[in-house]
């Protein structure tokens, strides 16, 4: 069973973010597809944020929160959850932008 | 499909394709088949079309939310006993309490650990099997294995509805073992029990596929014979009587056991109330007892007459 990631600082240093399920034969293929889809997902989140479509932004962040851990990316779930909570808290655009950047950076570094 | 073990189907109602994909990969390992619905309406339709063994229900759904889906499931007799595990992105205690109080058997947060979810699925399915067994037990007579009076009441209503819908005849027979009390008094209760068990075996052996036998209590039995007129039922009842007459009872080889029957049909095209119907069969049984027992009497409306030989 995988452990929650206890190295948040290591994740901010630009290294690869590897799926904890990379060696799970049941999940390897799905994880690969998920990693490939992340670019598009970030683009969608960005455009929702830019367009001020907060309800849709919240929904997309909520979904990513629910799925990320299932693909072995707990940090992505955590960051998406933070973005969802920012929307719920009525955060300013700057705060949302910071949450988004955190999430986008993790997504870009994700690998199988 | 090899067709050996029955498949256990789990329906996931969730608007995230990721969740469906992850669940499918994970549950296959458990020997479960995952079916997917992307909205509450789609999920409810799928449940009604072919009820799954268990439902994994998201709360945040477009349109009808998960709570509303849960309410629909619990309000419908056909779906209310299907176990539901809420699988939600919300870890708010208020949502957990609400879901569980509305009838969900468990609540798992997303992202979920699949080992934990699988274990919770196993628990829910295990508990469900026990509940179903208990529900069946509560409707089965412990001595004879026949359905009991509780089940008779439920089954009677169903059989009447089906008969009315198809305009088909339906016969109800009451049977009562003759002088049963004296068997108990003379040979002991275990001998009496053996007679009840033996009679139940005869019923199961002589009845046809669609017929249903009940032990109503003591030495009283009921038989529901679908698609059967009173006249047609006589052949069945006489077969049972002949079979019973042929038994040599180990505890009392010199003492044969007989049974009296009263039978009535629903009165095809007539407007008999269930109570009138049951009363007619009861009157016929009473008449059989008064006429000397060991016989079949039939109710034709208000008229009671002996079965033609
Ligand atoms: Mg959802």
PDB file of C-alpha atoms in Angstrom, chain B:
ATOM      1  CA  UNK B   1     -18.153 -16.003 -19.585  1.00  0.00           C
ATOM      2  CA  UNK B   2     -17.467 -19.547 -18.490  1.00  0.00           C
ATOM      3  CA  UNK B   3     -20.903 -19.620 -16.848  1.00  0.00           C
ATOM      4  CA  UNK B   4     -19.565 -21.315 -13.715  1.00  0.00           C
ATOM      5  CA  UNK B   5     -19.575 -18.813 -10.863  1.00  0.00           C
ATOM      6  CA  UNK B   6     -22.346 -16.208 -10.917  1.00  0.00           C
ATOM      7  CA  UNK B   7     -21.035 -12.715 -11.612  1.00  0.00           C
ATOM      8  CA  UNK B   8     -21.361 -10.051  -8.967  1.00  0.00           C
ATOM      9  CA  UNK B   9     -22.223  -6.787 -10.685  1.00  0.00           C
ATOM     10  CA  UNK B  10     -21.392  -3.476  -9.084  1.00  0.00           C
ATOM     11  CA  UNK B  11     -22.861  -0.279 -10.502  1.00  0.00           C
ATOM     12  CA  UNK B  12     -20.848   2.929 -10.139  1.00  0.00           C
ATOM     13  CA  UNK B  13     -22.898   6.105 -10.482  1.00  0.00           C
ATOM     14  CA  UNK B  14     -20.285   8.824 -10.901  1.00  0.00           C
ATOM     15  CA  UNK B  15     -19.762  11.705 -13.326  1.00  0.00           C
ATOM     16  CA  UNK B  16     -15.990  11.155 -13.481  1.00  0.00           C
ATOM     17  CA  UNK B  17     -14.702   8.876 -16.209  1.00  0.00           C
ATOM     18  CA  UNK B  18     -11.455   8.564 -14.264  1.00  0.00           C
ATOM     19  CA  UNK B  19     -13.287   7.005 -11.354  1.00  0.00           C
ATOM     20  CA  UNK B  20     -15.019   4.508 -13.639  1.00  0.00           C
ATOM     21  CA  UNK B  21     -11.680   3.535 -15.199  1.00  0.00           C
ATOM     22  CA  UNK B  22      -9.908   3.180 -11.844  1.00  0.00           C
ATOM     23  CA  UNK B  23     -12.785   1.219 -10.309  1.00  0.00           C
ATOM     24  CA  UNK B  24     -13.020  -1.080 -13.308  1.00  0.00           C
ATOM     25  CA  UNK B  25      -9.313  -1.922 -13.093  1.00  0.00           C
ATOM     26  CA  UNK B  26      -9.441  -2.401  -9.336  1.00  0.00           C
ATOM     27  CA  UNK B  27     -12.684  -4.367  -9.022  1.00  0.00           C
ATOM     28  CA  UNK B  28     -11.848  -6.790 -11.802  1.00  0.00           C
ATOM     29  CA  UNK B  29      -9.132  -8.038  -9.469  1.00  0.00           C
ATOM     30  CA  UNK B  30     -11.814  -8.797  -6.902  1.00  0.00           C
ATOM     31  CA  UNK B  31     -13.805 -10.819  -9.404  1.00  0.00           C
ATOM     32  CA  UNK B  32     -16.458  -8.115  -9.607  1.00  0.00           C
ATOM     33  CA  UNK B  33     -17.949  -6.725 -12.785  1.00  0.00           C
ATOM     34  CA  UNK B  34     -18.207  -2.940 -12.868  1.00  0.00           C
ATOM     35  CA  UNK B  35     -21.009  -1.171 -14.700  1.00  0.00           C
ATOM     36  CA  UNK B  36     -21.001   2.582 -15.109  1.00  0.00           C
ATOM     37  CA  UNK B  37     -23.554   5.356 -15.097  1.00  0.00           C
ATOM     38  CA  UNK B  38     -22.561   8.999 -15.491  1.00  0.00           C
ATOM     39  CA  UNK B  39     -25.631  10.612 -13.917  1.00  0.00           C
ATOM     40  CA  UNK B  40     -28.308   9.903 -11.349  1.00  0.00           C
ATOM     41  CA  UNK B  41     -31.033   9.432 -13.942  1.00  0.00           C
ATOM     42  CA  UNK B  42     -28.902   7.042 -15.967  1.00  0.00           C
ATOM     43  CA  UNK B  43     -27.992   5.177 -12.776  1.00  0.00           C
ATOM     44  CA  UNK B  44     -31.589   4.774 -11.594  1.00  0.00           C
ATOM     45  CA  UNK B  45     -32.633   3.490 -15.021  1.00  0.00           C
ATOM     46  CA  UNK B  46     -29.779   0.956 -14.973  1.00  0.00           C
ATOM     47  CA  UNK B  47     -30.709  -0.217 -11.466  1.00  0.00           C
ATOM     48  CA  UNK B  48     -34.338  -0.766 -12.428  1.00  0.00           C
ATOM     49  CA  UNK B  49     -33.437  -2.514 -15.695  1.00  0.00           C
ATOM     50  CA  UNK B  50     -31.117  -5.004 -14.012  1.00  0.00           C
ATOM     51  CA  UNK B  51     -30.516  -4.601 -10.261  1.00  0.00           C
ATOM     52  CA  UNK B  52     -26.806  -4.847  -9.349  1.00  0.00           C
ATOM     53  CA  UNK B  53     -25.475  -6.540  -6.199  1.00  0.00           C
ATOM     54  CA  UNK B  54     -24.164  -3.212  -4.913  1.00  0.00           C
ATOM     55  CA  UNK B  55     -24.105   0.463  -5.881  1.00  0.00           C
ATOM     56  CA  UNK B  56     -21.167   2.859  -5.531  1.00  0.00           C
ATOM     57  CA  UNK B  57     -22.733   6.292  -5.452  1.00  0.00           C
ATOM     58  CA  UNK B  58     -21.066   9.652  -5.995  1.00  0.00           C
ATOM     59  CA  UNK B  59     -22.680  12.656  -4.310  1.00  0.00           C
ATOM     60  CA  UNK B  60     -21.564  15.477  -6.626  1.00  0.00           C
ATOM     61  CA  UNK B  61     -23.460  14.624  -9.780  1.00  0.00           C
ATOM     62  CA  UNK B  62     -24.833  16.902 -12.498  1.00  0.00           C
ATOM     63  CA  UNK B  63     -28.602  17.364 -12.223  1.00  0.00           C
ATOM     64  CA  UNK B  64     -29.960  15.033  -9.573  1.00  0.00           C
ATOM     65  CA  UNK B  65     -27.355  14.819  -6.800  1.00  0.00           C
ATOM     66  CA  UNK B  66     -26.317  11.647  -4.985  1.00  0.00           C
ATOM     67  CA  UNK B  67     -28.603  12.246  -2.004  1.00  0.00           C
ATOM     68  CA  UNK B  68     -31.593  12.483  -4.300  1.00  0.00           C
ATOM     69  CA  UNK B  69     -30.535   9.293  -6.087  1.00  0.00           C
ATOM     70  CA  UNK B  70     -30.230   7.593  -2.699  1.00  0.00           C
ATOM     71  CA  UNK B  71     -33.705   8.764  -1.719  1.00  0.00           C
ATOM     72  CA  UNK B  72     -35.176   7.332  -4.939  1.00  0.00           C
ATOM     73  CA  UNK B  73     -33.379   4.032  -4.370  1.00  0.00           C
ATOM     74  CA  UNK B  74     -34.614   3.737  -0.791  1.00  0.00           C
ATOM     75  CA  UNK B  75     -38.191   4.772  -1.662  1.00  0.00           C
ATOM     76  CA  UNK B  76     -38.623   2.030  -4.251  1.00  0.00           C
ATOM     77  CA  UNK B  77     -39.506  -1.501  -3.068  1.00  0.00           C
ATOM     78  CA  UNK B  78     -37.570  -2.961  -5.974  1.00  0.00           C
ATOM     79  CA  UNK B  79     -34.341  -1.168  -5.116  1.00  0.00           C
ATOM     80  CA  UNK B  80     -34.396  -0.334  -1.422  1.00  0.00           C
ATOM     81  CA  UNK B  81     -32.516  -3.408  -0.235  1.00  0.00           C
ATOM     82  CA  UNK B  82     -29.585  -3.019  -2.651  1.00  0.00           C
ATOM     83  CA  UNK B  83     -26.564  -1.964  -0.563  1.00  0.00           C
ATOM     84  CA  UNK B  84     -25.200   1.480  -1.429  1.00  0.00           C
ATOM     85  CA  UNK B  85     -21.707   2.718  -0.587  1.00  0.00           C
ATOM     86  CA  UNK B  86     -21.290   6.463  -1.003  1.00  0.00           C
ATOM     87  CA  UNK B  87     -18.020   7.253  -2.791  1.00  0.00           C
ATOM     88  CA  UNK B  88     -17.602  10.981  -2.531  1.00  0.00           C
ATOM     89  CA  UNK B  89     -15.007  13.707  -2.821  1.00  0.00           C
ATOM     90  CA  UNK B  90     -16.559  15.327   0.230  1.00  0.00           C
ATOM     91  CA  UNK B  91     -15.048  14.403   3.601  1.00  0.00           C
ATOM     92  CA  UNK B  92     -17.530  16.646   5.402  1.00  0.00           C
ATOM     93  CA  UNK B  93     -18.936  14.791   8.429  1.00  0.00           C
ATOM     94  CA  UNK B  94     -22.371  16.274   7.705  1.00  0.00           C
ATOM     95  CA  UNK B  95     -22.435  14.551   4.303  1.00  0.00           C
ATOM     96  CA  UNK B  96     -21.311  11.279   5.851  1.00  0.00           C
ATOM     97  CA  UNK B  97     -24.011  11.376   8.518  1.00  0.00           C
ATOM     98  CA  UNK B  98     -26.682  12.345   6.013  1.00  0.00           C
ATOM     99  CA  UNK B  99     -25.740   9.594   3.557  1.00  0.00           C
ATOM    100  CA  UNK B 100     -25.579   6.901   6.228  1.00  0.00           C
ATOM    101  CA  UNK B 101     -28.838   8.035   7.825  1.00  0.00           C
ATOM    102  CA  UNK B 102     -30.524   7.927   4.429  1.00  0.00           C
ATOM    103  CA  UNK B 103     -29.661   4.258   4.174  1.00  0.00           C
ATOM    104  CA  UNK B 104     -26.164   3.982   2.690  1.00  0.00           C
ATOM    105  CA  UNK B 105     -24.240   1.088   4.268  1.00  0.00           C
ATOM    106  CA  UNK B 106     -20.877   2.838   4.089  1.00  0.00           C
ATOM    107  CA  UNK B 107     -19.122   6.043   3.032  1.00  0.00           C
ATOM    108  CA  UNK B 108     -15.682   6.199   1.411  1.00  0.00           C
ATOM    109  CA  UNK B 109     -13.907   9.437   0.474  1.00  0.00           C
ATOM    110  CA  UNK B 110     -12.188  10.113  -2.846  1.00  0.00           C
ATOM    111  CA  UNK B 111      -9.347   9.804  -3.539  1.00  0.00           C
ATOM    112  CA  UNK B 112      -9.763   6.316  -2.107  1.00  0.00           C
ATOM    113  CA  UNK B 113      -7.286   3.665  -1.183  1.00  0.00           C
ATOM    114  CA  UNK B 114      -8.343   0.711  -3.297  1.00  0.00           C
ATOM    115  CA  UNK B 115      -7.393  -1.894  -0.690  1.00  0.00           C
ATOM    116  CA  UNK B 116      -9.698  -0.185   1.761  1.00  0.00           C
ATOM    117  CA  UNK B 117     -12.515   0.230  -0.753  1.00  0.00           C
ATOM    118  CA  UNK B 118     -12.248  -3.435  -1.773  1.00  0.00           C
ATOM    119  CA  UNK B 119     -12.380  -4.539   1.862  1.00  0.00           C
ATOM    120  CA  UNK B 120     -15.443  -2.370   2.464  1.00  0.00           C
ATOM    121  CA  UNK B 121     -17.098  -3.829  -0.630  1.00  0.00           C
ATOM    122  CA  UNK B 122     -16.469  -7.327   0.684  1.00  0.00           C
ATOM    123  CA  UNK B 123     -17.980  -6.417   4.049  1.00  0.00           C
ATOM    124  CA  UNK B 124     -21.057  -4.889   2.420  1.00  0.00           C
ATOM    125  CA  UNK B 125     -21.596  -7.930   0.193  1.00  0.00           C
ATOM    126  CA  UNK B 126     -21.063 -10.310   3.123  1.00  0.00           C
ATOM    127  CA  UNK B 127     -23.571  -8.451   5.280  1.00  0.00           C
ATOM    128  CA  UNK B 128     -26.033  -8.393   2.400  1.00  0.00           C
ATOM    129  CA  UNK B 129     -25.858 -12.169   2.036  1.00  0.00           C
ATOM    130  CA  UNK B 130     -26.617 -12.571   5.747  1.00  0.00           C
ATOM    131  CA  UNK B 131     -29.540 -10.150   5.563  1.00  0.00           C
ATOM    132  CA  UNK B 132     -31.006 -12.025   2.614  1.00  0.00           C
ATOM    133  CA  UNK B 133     -30.588 -15.307   4.449  1.00  0.00           C
ATOM    134  CA  UNK B 134     -32.326 -13.911   7.531  1.00  0.00           C
ATOM    135  CA  UNK B 135     -35.173 -12.532   5.445  1.00  0.00           C
ATOM    136  CA  UNK B 136     -35.664 -15.948   3.871  1.00  0.00           C
ATOM    137  CA  UNK B 137     -35.414 -17.718   7.196  1.00  0.00           C
ATOM    138  CA  UNK B 138     -38.119 -15.498   8.629  1.00  0.00           C
ATOM    139  CA  UNK B 139     -40.459 -16.811   5.948  1.00  0.00           C
ATOM    140  CA  UNK B 140     -39.595 -20.483   6.193  1.00  0.00           C
ATOM    141  CA  UNK B 141     -41.165 -22.964   8.582  1.00  0.00           C
ATOM    142  CA  UNK B 142     -38.359 -24.393  10.701  1.00  0.00           C
ATOM    143  CA  UNK B 143     -39.737 -27.943  10.913  1.00  0.00           C
ATOM    144  CA  UNK B 144     -40.880 -28.685   7.384  1.00  0.00           C
ATOM    145  CA  UNK B 145     -38.887 -26.208   5.295  1.00  0.00           C
ATOM    146  CA  UNK B 146     -42.140 -25.070   3.663  1.00  0.00           C
ATOM    147  CA  UNK B 147     -42.984 -21.375   3.437  1.00  0.00           C
ATOM    148  CA  UNK B 148     -44.722 -20.105   6.574  1.00  0.00           C
ATOM    149  CA  UNK B 149     -47.809 -17.969   7.164  1.00  0.00           C
ATOM    150  CA  UNK B 150     -45.950 -14.664   6.808  1.00  0.00           C
ATOM    151  CA  UNK B 151     -44.858 -15.657   3.355  1.00  0.00           C
ATOM    152  CA  UNK B 152     -48.335 -16.969   2.552  1.00  0.00           C
ATOM    153  CA  UNK B 153     -49.858 -13.542   3.121  1.00  0.00           C
ATOM    154  CA  UNK B 154     -47.318 -11.865   0.846  1.00  0.00           C
ATOM    155  CA  UNK B 155     -47.469 -14.573  -1.785  1.00  0.00           C
ATOM    156  CA  UNK B 156     -51.257 -14.608  -1.852  1.00  0.00           C
ATOM    157  CA  UNK B 157     -51.406 -10.934  -2.815  1.00  0.00           C
ATOM    158  CA  UNK B 158     -48.823 -11.468  -5.576  1.00  0.00           C
ATOM    159  CA  UNK B 159     -50.579 -14.548  -6.928  1.00  0.00           C
ATOM    160  CA  UNK B 160     -53.933 -12.744  -6.947  1.00  0.00           C
ATOM    161  CA  UNK B 161     -52.473  -9.771  -8.808  1.00  0.00           C
ATOM    162  CA  UNK B 162     -50.863 -12.020 -11.426  1.00  0.00           C
ATOM    163  CA  UNK B 163     -54.037 -14.037 -11.845  1.00  0.00           C
ATOM    164  CA  UNK B 164     -56.149 -10.896 -12.237  1.00  0.00           C
ATOM    165  CA  UNK B 165     -53.702  -9.411 -14.752  1.00  0.00           C
ATOM    166  CA  UNK B 166     -53.711 -12.481 -16.985  1.00  0.00           C
ATOM    167  CA  UNK B 167     -57.338 -13.441 -16.359  1.00  0.00           C
ATOM    168  CA  UNK B 168     -55.978 -16.829 -15.314  1.00  0.00           C
ATOM    169  CA  UNK B 169     -57.594 -19.172 -12.798  1.00  0.00           C
ATOM    170  CA  UNK B 170     -55.973 -19.631  -9.410  1.00  0.00           C
ATOM    171  CA  UNK B 171     -56.898 -22.297  -6.883  1.00  0.00           C
ATOM    172  CA  UNK B 172     -56.391 -22.103  -3.134  1.00  0.00           C
ATOM    173  CA  UNK B 173     -56.538 -25.300  -1.099  1.00  0.00           C
ATOM    174  CA  UNK B 174     -56.441 -25.629   2.665  1.00  0.00           C
ATOM    175  CA  UNK B 175     -55.320 -28.983   4.004  1.00  0.00           C
ATOM    176  CA  UNK B 176     -55.586 -30.250   7.563  1.00  0.00           C
ATOM    177  CA  UNK B 177     -54.202 -33.570   8.817  1.00  0.00           C
ATOM    178  CA  UNK B 178     -56.968 -35.646  10.375  1.00  0.00           C
ATOM    179  CA  UNK B 179     -56.876 -36.432  14.121  1.00  0.00           C
ATOM    180  CA  UNK B 180     -53.370 -35.049  14.341  1.00  0.00           C
ATOM    181  CA  UNK B 181     -53.716 -34.232  18.023  1.00  0.00           C
ATOM    182  CA  UNK B 182     -54.320 -37.883  18.815  1.00  0.00           C
ATOM    183  CA  UNK B 183     -51.136 -38.850  16.918  1.00  0.00           C
ATOM    184  CA  UNK B 184     -49.213 -36.475  19.153  1.00  0.00           C
ATOM    185  CA  UNK B 185     -51.002 -37.695  22.296  1.00  0.00           C
ATOM    186  CA  UNK B 186     -50.639 -41.382  21.497  1.00  0.00           C
ATOM    187  CA  UNK B 187     -47.165 -41.593  19.970  1.00  0.00           C
ATOM    188  CA  UNK B 188     -45.455 -38.479  21.253  1.00  0.00           C
ATOM    189  CA  UNK B 189     -44.562 -35.141  19.690  1.00  0.00           C
ATOM    190  CA  UNK B 190     -41.560 -36.462  17.817  1.00  0.00           C
ATOM    191  CA  UNK B 191     -43.874 -38.881  16.001  1.00  0.00           C
ATOM    192  CA  UNK B 192     -46.174 -35.953  15.257  1.00  0.00           C
ATOM    193  CA  UNK B 193     -43.240 -33.968  13.898  1.00  0.00           C
ATOM    194  CA  UNK B 194     -42.276 -36.898  11.685  1.00  0.00           C
ATOM    195  CA  UNK B 195     -45.796 -36.881  10.223  1.00  0.00           C
ATOM    196  CA  UNK B 196     -45.599 -33.147   9.505  1.00  0.00           C
ATOM    197  CA  UNK B 197     -42.209 -33.550   7.835  1.00  0.00           C
ATOM    198  CA  UNK B 198     -43.378 -36.576   5.883  1.00  0.00           C
ATOM    199  CA  UNK B 199     -46.493 -34.755   4.705  1.00  0.00           C
ATOM    200  CA  UNK B 200     -44.388 -31.771   3.593  1.00  0.00           C
ATOM    201  CA  UNK B 201     -42.203 -34.145   1.560  1.00  0.00           C
ATOM    202  CA  UNK B 202     -45.304 -35.600  -0.085  1.00  0.00           C
ATOM    203  CA  UNK B 203     -46.556 -32.098  -0.943  1.00  0.00           C
ATOM    204  CA  UNK B 204     -43.234 -31.144  -2.510  1.00  0.00           C
ATOM    205  CA  UNK B 205     -43.159 -34.414  -4.411  1.00  0.00           C
ATOM    206  CA  UNK B 206     -46.703 -34.252  -5.781  1.00  0.00           C
ATOM    207  CA  UNK B 207     -47.080 -30.551  -6.512  1.00  0.00           C
ATOM    208  CA  UNK B 208     -46.273 -29.179  -9.938  1.00  0.00           C
ATOM    209  CA  UNK B 209     -43.511 -26.693 -10.751  1.00  0.00           C
ATOM    210  CA  UNK B 210     -45.544 -23.523 -10.231  1.00  0.00           C
ATOM    211  CA  UNK B 211     -47.533 -24.721  -7.190  1.00  0.00           C
ATOM    212  CA  UNK B 212     -46.514 -23.437  -3.758  1.00  0.00           C
ATOM    213  CA  UNK B 213     -47.025 -25.143  -0.392  1.00  0.00           C
ATOM    214  CA  UNK B 214     -47.212 -23.406   2.994  1.00  0.00           C
ATOM    215  CA  UNK B 215     -47.436 -24.634   6.562  1.00  0.00           C
ATOM    216  CA  UNK B 216     -49.753 -22.146   8.217  1.00  0.00           C
ATOM    217  CA  UNK B 217     -49.234 -23.562  11.693  1.00  0.00           C
ATOM    218  CA  UNK B 218     -49.910 -26.779  13.618  1.00  0.00           C
ATOM    219  CA  UNK B 219     -51.252 -29.336  11.164  1.00  0.00           C
ATOM    220  CA  UNK B 220     -52.707 -26.705   8.808  1.00  0.00           C
ATOM    221  CA  UNK B 221     -51.348 -26.299   5.312  1.00  0.00           C
ATOM    222  CA  UNK B 222     -52.194 -24.154   2.305  1.00  0.00           C
ATOM    223  CA  UNK B 223     -51.531 -24.737  -1.370  1.00  0.00           C
ATOM    224  CA  UNK B 224     -51.557 -22.062  -4.056  1.00  0.00           C
ATOM    225  CA  UNK B 225     -52.108 -23.540  -7.496  1.00  0.00           C
ATOM    226  CA  UNK B 226     -51.672 -20.970 -10.283  1.00  0.00           C
ATOM    227  CA  UNK B 227     -53.391 -21.426 -13.648  1.00  0.00           C
ATOM    228  CA  UNK B 228     -55.536 -24.084 -12.077  1.00  0.00           C
ATOM    229  CA  UNK B 229     -59.321 -24.356 -11.848  1.00  0.00           C
ATOM    230  CA  UNK B 230     -61.007 -26.066  -8.932  1.00  0.00           C
ATOM    231  CA  UNK B 231     -61.706 -29.067 -11.156  1.00  0.00           C
ATOM    232  CA  UNK B 232     -58.063 -29.309 -12.203  1.00  0.00           C
ATOM    233  CA  UNK B 233     -56.915 -28.976  -8.616  1.00  0.00           C
ATOM    234  CA  UNK B 234     -58.801 -32.122  -7.616  1.00  0.00           C
ATOM    235  CA  UNK B 235     -56.354 -34.341  -9.517  1.00  0.00           C
ATOM    236  CA  UNK B 236     -53.445 -32.794  -7.617  1.00  0.00           C
ATOM    237  CA  UNK B 237     -55.147 -33.086  -4.231  1.00  0.00           C
ATOM    238  CA  UNK B 238     -56.251 -36.677  -4.820  1.00  0.00           C
ATOM    239  CA  UNK B 239     -52.689 -37.552  -5.788  1.00  0.00           C
ATOM    240  CA  UNK B 240     -51.486 -36.112  -2.495  1.00  0.00           C
ATOM    241  CA  UNK B 241     -54.146 -38.054  -0.564  1.00  0.00           C
ATOM    242  CA  UNK B 242     -53.210 -41.310  -2.318  1.00  0.00           C
ATOM    243  CA  UNK B 243     -49.536 -40.744  -1.622  1.00  0.00           C
ATOM    244  CA  UNK B 244     -50.257 -40.040   2.048  1.00  0.00           C
ATOM    245  CA  UNK B 245     -52.476 -43.126   2.367  1.00  0.00           C
ATOM    246  CA  UNK B 246     -49.615 -45.259   1.056  1.00  0.00           C
ATOM    247  CA  UNK B 247     -47.122 -44.222   3.744  1.00  0.00           C
ATOM    248  CA  UNK B 248     -46.179 -46.730   6.400  1.00  0.00           C
ATOM    249  CA  UNK B 249     -45.079 -44.634   9.387  1.00  0.00           C
ATOM    250  CA  UNK B 250     -42.149 -46.216  11.265  1.00  0.00           C
ATOM    251  CA  UNK B 251     -43.393 -44.987  14.649  1.00  0.00           C
ATOM    252  CA  UNK B 252     -46.967 -46.234  14.120  1.00  0.00           C
ATOM    253  CA  UNK B 253     -47.112 -48.723  11.259  1.00  0.00           C
ATOM    254  CA  UNK B 254     -50.716 -49.645  12.116  1.00  0.00           C
ATOM    255  CA  UNK B 255     -51.951 -46.113  12.128  1.00  0.00           C
ATOM    256  CA  UNK B 256     -52.414 -44.464   8.724  1.00  0.00           C
ATOM    257  CA  UNK B 257     -52.579 -40.691   8.394  1.00  0.00           C
ATOM    258  CA  UNK B 258     -55.210 -38.951   6.289  1.00  0.00           C
ATOM    259  CA  UNK B 259     -55.853 -35.384   5.299  1.00  0.00           C
ATOM    260  CA  UNK B 260     -58.924 -33.279   4.559  1.00  0.00           C
ATOM    261  CA  UNK B 261     -58.882 -30.586   1.884  1.00  0.00           C
ATOM    262  CA  UNK B 262     -61.082 -27.645   1.006  1.00  0.00           C
ATOM    263  CA  UNK B 263     -60.464 -25.853  -2.257  1.00  0.00           C
ATOM    264  CA  UNK B 264     -61.801 -22.739  -3.970  1.00  0.00           C
ATOM    265  CA  UNK B 265     -60.763 -20.890  -7.090  1.00  0.00           C
ATOM    266  CA  UNK B 266     -60.582 -17.175  -7.543  1.00  0.00           C
ATOM    267  CA  UNK B 267     -63.731 -17.145  -9.649  1.00  0.00           C
ATOM    268  CA  UNK B 268     -62.368 -16.164 -13.027  1.00  0.00           C
ATOM    269  CA  UNK B 269     -64.174 -13.092 -14.297  1.00  0.00           C
ATOM    270  CA  UNK B 270     -65.897 -12.828 -10.937  1.00  0.00           C
ATOM    271  CA  UNK B 271     -65.160 -10.163  -8.414  1.00  0.00           C
ATOM    272  CA  UNK B 272     -64.190 -12.179  -5.394  1.00  0.00           C
ATOM    273  CA  UNK B 273     -62.431 -10.400  -2.634  1.00  0.00           C
ATOM    274  CA  UNK B 274     -59.339 -12.222  -1.344  1.00  0.00           C
ATOM    275  CA  UNK B 275     -61.071 -12.603   2.017  1.00  0.00           C
ATOM    276  CA  UNK B 276     -64.167 -14.134   0.409  1.00  0.00           C
ATOM    277  CA  UNK B 277     -61.966 -16.497  -1.522  1.00  0.00           C
ATOM    278  CA  UNK B 278     -60.051 -17.611   1.559  1.00  0.00           C
ATOM    279  CA  UNK B 279     -63.299 -17.982   3.460  1.00  0.00           C
ATOM    280  CA  UNK B 280     -64.743 -20.201   0.719  1.00  0.00           C
ATOM    281  CA  UNK B 281     -61.709 -22.521   0.854  1.00  0.00           C
ATOM    282  CA  UNK B 282     -61.950 -22.563   4.634  1.00  0.00           C
ATOM    283  CA  UNK B 283     -65.663 -23.433   4.535  1.00  0.00           C
ATOM    284  CA  UNK B 284     -64.943 -26.247   2.115  1.00  0.00           C
ATOM    285  CA  UNK B 285     -62.302 -27.625   4.491  1.00  0.00           C
ATOM    286  CA  UNK B 286     -64.742 -27.372   7.390  1.00  0.00           C
ATOM    287  CA  UNK B 287     -67.337 -29.240   5.328  1.00  0.00           C
ATOM    288  CA  UNK B 288     -64.758 -31.948   4.534  1.00  0.00           C
ATOM    289  CA  UNK B 289     -64.089 -32.395   8.247  1.00  0.00           C
ATOM    290  CA  UNK B 290     -67.817 -32.522   9.056  1.00  0.00           C
ATOM    291  CA  UNK B 291     -68.513 -35.035   6.306  1.00  0.00           C
ATOM    292  CA  UNK B 292     -66.149 -37.506   7.972  1.00  0.00           C
ATOM    293  CA  UNK B 293     -62.643 -36.263   7.027  1.00  0.00           C
ATOM    294  CA  UNK B 294     -60.247 -37.930   4.574  1.00  0.00           C
ATOM    295  CA  UNK B 295     -61.732 -36.206   1.523  1.00  0.00           C
ATOM    296  CA  UNK B 296     -61.709 -33.146  -0.741  1.00  0.00           C
ATOM    297  CA  UNK B 297     -64.578 -30.665  -0.764  1.00  0.00           C
ATOM    298  CA  UNK B 298     -64.863 -27.854  -3.272  1.00  0.00           C
ATOM    299  CA  UNK B 299     -66.411 -24.412  -3.071  1.00  0.00           C
ATOM    300  CA  UNK B 300     -68.378 -23.206  -6.060  1.00  0.00           C
ATOM    301  CA  UNK B 301     -69.289 -19.716  -5.063  1.00  0.00           C
ATOM    302  CA  UNK B 302     -71.507 -20.176  -2.013  1.00  0.00           C
ATOM    303  CA  UNK B 303     -72.054 -23.854  -2.755  1.00  0.00           C
ATOM    304  CA  UNK B 304     -69.898 -26.494  -1.134  1.00  0.00           C
ATOM    305  CA  UNK B 305     -69.839 -29.920  -2.727  1.00  0.00           C
ATOM    306  CA  UNK B 306     -67.814 -33.100  -2.624  1.00  0.00           C
ATOM    307  CA  UNK B 307     -65.127 -33.564  -5.228  1.00  0.00           C
ATOM    308  CA  UNK B 308     -66.330 -35.871  -7.972  1.00  0.00           C
ATOM    309  CA  UNK B 309     -64.532 -39.203  -7.833  1.00  0.00           C
TER     310      UNK B 309
END
